[in-house]
Amino acid sequence: MKTISATDDDFICDINAPCFQVLEPNEVELVRSSKTQVHFRKGDNLTKQGAFASYVLFVADGLARQYLEGDHNKVYNLKIIQKGEFVGLSSAFVKNTFDYSTVALTDCMAFLVEKEAIAKVVRQNGLFASSFIQRFCEQASGMYATIQNILYKQMNGRLAEALLYLNGFKALNPEIFQLLSRKDLADFAGISMESTVKLLKSFQKDGLIDLKDKDIILLKSESLEELSFRG
């Protein structure tokens, strides 16, 4: 992790997310004066579950994996964080600690914005608040879908859902499966790594996917969607 100063070549002057374009000049200055640009290297933690949170992160570039840590070193992957997303929204209003951990899958450039500044802008700018709330609701909706996947689907349905979800990032990030270990994939599906490996071989045998080293190519997405739907 490296803090980027205004004299560095990687320095980004402004936040270009659409939600920041609705800010008044004084609000822009408040956010600008309250942010720190940080370069997270691959494998660095952007957030750590349970750690004190004094800021909200905005990912300007790169990919990260968001996950929950449970007892006995159990992990459940929640989602892939990509360019243009916020991390740690709840810390600005609800809690003083992060609810989840986030680790960089690639080098990431992020802005750390003091949560008091975000909260102040939300209180006084309705358009920004609306965009902020929409993003928070989208994240919450994704969480509910994740819980539903865990509770009601069998292992093959969970893995099919995870493969379809991750494959959705492949157009912009062709290496997405290569950035993840089989353990990471298992943690997206909420099943053991051993079961994941067996099911992947079964899916390959049935012609649903092709395995090339760490990469996974989906051959019959419709069949996987049906498998996911049936659970």
Coordinates of C-alpha atoms in Angstrom, one line a residue, residues 37-194:
Q37 CA -5.3 8.6 -2.9
V38 CA -3.8 5.2 -2.1
H39 CA -2.3 2.6 -4.4
F40 CA -3.1 -0.9 -3.1
R41 CA -0.9 -3.6 -4.5
K42 CA -2.3 -7.0 -5.4
G43 CA -3.0 -8.9 -2.2
D44 CA -3.3 -5.8 0.0
N45 CA -6.3 -5.4 2.2
L46 CA -8.5 -2.4 1.4
T47 CA -10.6 -3.0 4.4
K48 CA -10.4 -5.5 7.3
Q49 CA -13.5 -6.8 9.0
G50 CA -13.9 -5.4 12.5
A51 CA -11.2 -2.8 12.0
F52 CA -11.9 0.9 12.9
A53 CA -13.4 2.7 9.9
S54 CA -12.7 6.4 9.6
Y55 CA -13.2 6.6 5.9
V56 CA -15.2 5.4 2.9
L57 CA -13.3 4.0 -0.1
F58 CA -14.0 4.8 -3.7
V59 CA -12.2 2.4 -6.1
A60 CA -10.9 4.4 -9.1
D61 CA -9.2 1.5 -10.8
G62 CA -8.6 -2.2 -10.3
L63 CA -10.5 -5.3 -9.0
A64 CA -11.0 -6.5 -5.4
R65 CA -12.7 -9.3 -3.6
Q66 CA -15.1 -8.6 -0.8
Y67 CA -15.6 -11.3 1.8
L68 CA -16.9 -12.2 5.3
E69 CA -14.7 -13.9 7.8
G70 CA -16.3 -16.4 10.2
D71 CA -15.2 -18.7 12.9
H72 CA -12.4 -21.3 12.4
N73 CA -10.9 -19.4 9.4
K74 CA -14.1 -19.8 7.4
V75 CA -14.6 -17.3 4.6
Y76 CA -17.5 -16.4 2.3
N77 CA -16.9 -14.3 -0.7
L78 CA -19.7 -11.7 -1.2
K79 CA -18.8 -10.0 -4.5
I80 CA -16.2 -8.6 -6.9
I81 CA -15.5 -4.9 -6.4
Q82 CA -14.6 -3.0 -9.5
K83 CA -13.8 0.5 -10.8
G84 CA -16.4 3.1 -9.8
E85 CA -17.7 1.3 -6.6
F86 CA -17.7 2.4 -3.0
V87 CA -16.4 0.2 -0.2
G88 CA -17.5 0.7 3.5
L89 CA -20.7 2.7 2.9
S90 CA -22.3 1.5 6.2
S91 CA -19.3 2.9 8.2
A92 CA -20.3 6.4 7.3
F93 CA -23.7 6.2 9.1
V94 CA -24.2 2.9 11.0
K95 CA -21.0 1.6 12.5
N96 CA -17.4 2.6 13.4
T97 CA -16.0 -0.6 12.1
F98 CA -15.9 -2.4 8.7
D99 CA -18.5 -5.1 8.3
Y100 CA -16.4 -7.1 5.8
S101 CA -12.9 -7.5 4.5
T102 CA -11.8 -6.5 1.0
V103 CA -8.6 -7.7 -0.7
A104 CA -7.1 -6.4 -4.0
L105 CA -7.1 -9.0 -6.8
T106 CA -5.1 -6.6 -9.0
D107 CA -3.3 -3.4 -8.2
C108 CA -6.0 -0.9 -7.1
M109 CA -6.1 2.8 -7.0
A110 CA -8.6 4.1 -4.4
F111 CA -9.7 7.3 -2.7
L112 CA -10.1 7.2 1.0
V113 CA -12.7 9.9 1.9
E114 CA -13.2 10.8 5.5
K115 CA -16.7 9.5 6.4
E116 CA -17.6 12.8 8.2
A117 CA -17.2 14.6 4.8
I118 CA -19.4 12.0 3.0
A119 CA -22.1 12.2 5.7
K120 CA -22.1 16.1 5.6
V121 CA -22.5 16.1 1.8
V122 CA -25.3 13.5 2.0
R123 CA -27.2 15.7 4.5
Q124 CA -27.0 18.8 2.4
N125 CA -27.2 17.6 -1.2
G126 CA -30.3 15.7 -2.2
L127 CA -29.1 14.5 -5.6
F128 CA -25.9 13.1 -4.2
A129 CA -27.8 11.5 -1.3
S130 CA -30.2 9.8 -3.8
S131 CA -27.2 8.4 -5.7
F132 CA -25.6 7.3 -2.5
I133 CA -28.7 5.6 -1.3
Q134 CA -29.2 3.8 -4.6
R135 CA -25.7 2.4 -4.4
F136 CA -26.3 1.3 -0.8
C137 CA -29.6 -0.4 -1.8
E138 CA -27.9 -2.2 -4.7
Q139 CA -25.3 -3.6 -2.4
A140 CA -28.0 -4.7 0.1
S141 CA -30.0 -6.4 -2.7
G142 CA -26.9 -8.2 -3.7
M143 CA -26.4 -9.4 -0.1
Y144 CA -29.9 -10.8 0.0
A145 CA -29.4 -12.7 -3.2
T146 CA -26.2 -14.1 -1.7
I147 CA -28.0 -15.3 1.4
Q148 CA -30.8 -16.8 -0.7
N149 CA -28.2 -18.7 -2.7
I150 CA -26.6 -20.1 0.4
L151 CA -29.8 -21.1 2.1
Y152 CA -31.9 -22.6 -0.7
K153 CA -29.6 -24.1 -3.3
Q154 CA -27.7 -27.3 -3.4
M155 CA -24.0 -27.5 -4.1
N156 CA -24.2 -27.8 -7.9
G157 CA -26.7 -24.9 -8.1
R158 CA -24.4 -22.7 -5.9
L159 CA -21.4 -23.4 -8.0
A160 CA -23.3 -22.8 -11.3
E161 CA -24.5 -19.4 -9.8
A162 CA -20.9 -18.5 -8.8
L163 CA -19.6 -19.4 -12.3
L164 CA -22.2 -17.3 -14.0
Y165 CA -21.6 -14.4 -11.7
L166 CA -17.9 -14.3 -12.2
N167 CA -18.2 -14.9 -15.9
G168 CA -20.1 -11.6 -16.1
F169 CA -16.8 -9.8 -15.4
K170 CA -15.0 -11.6 -18.2
A171 CA -15.8 -9.1 -21.0
L172 CA -13.8 -6.3 -19.3
N173 CA -11.6 -8.6 -17.3
P174 CA -10.7 -11.7 -19.3
E175 CA -8.4 -13.0 -16.6
I176 CA -11.0 -13.0 -13.8
F177 CA -10.9 -16.7 -13.2
Q178 CA -7.1 -16.7 -13.3
L179 CA -7.1 -14.1 -10.5
L180 CA -9.0 -16.5 -8.2
S181 CA -7.9 -19.7 -6.6
R182 CA -10.1 -22.8 -6.5
K183 CA -10.5 -21.9 -2.8
D184 CA -11.8 -18.5 -3.8
L185 CA -14.3 -20.0 -6.2
A186 CA -15.4 -22.4 -3.4
D187 CA -15.9 -19.5 -1.1
F188 CA -18.1 -17.7 -3.7
A189 CA -20.3 -20.8 -3.8
G190 CA -20.2 -21.5 -0.1
I191 CA -19.0 -25.1 -0.5
S192 CA -15.8 -26.9 0.3
M193 CA -12.8 -26.7 -2.1
E194 CA -12.9 -30.5 -2.5

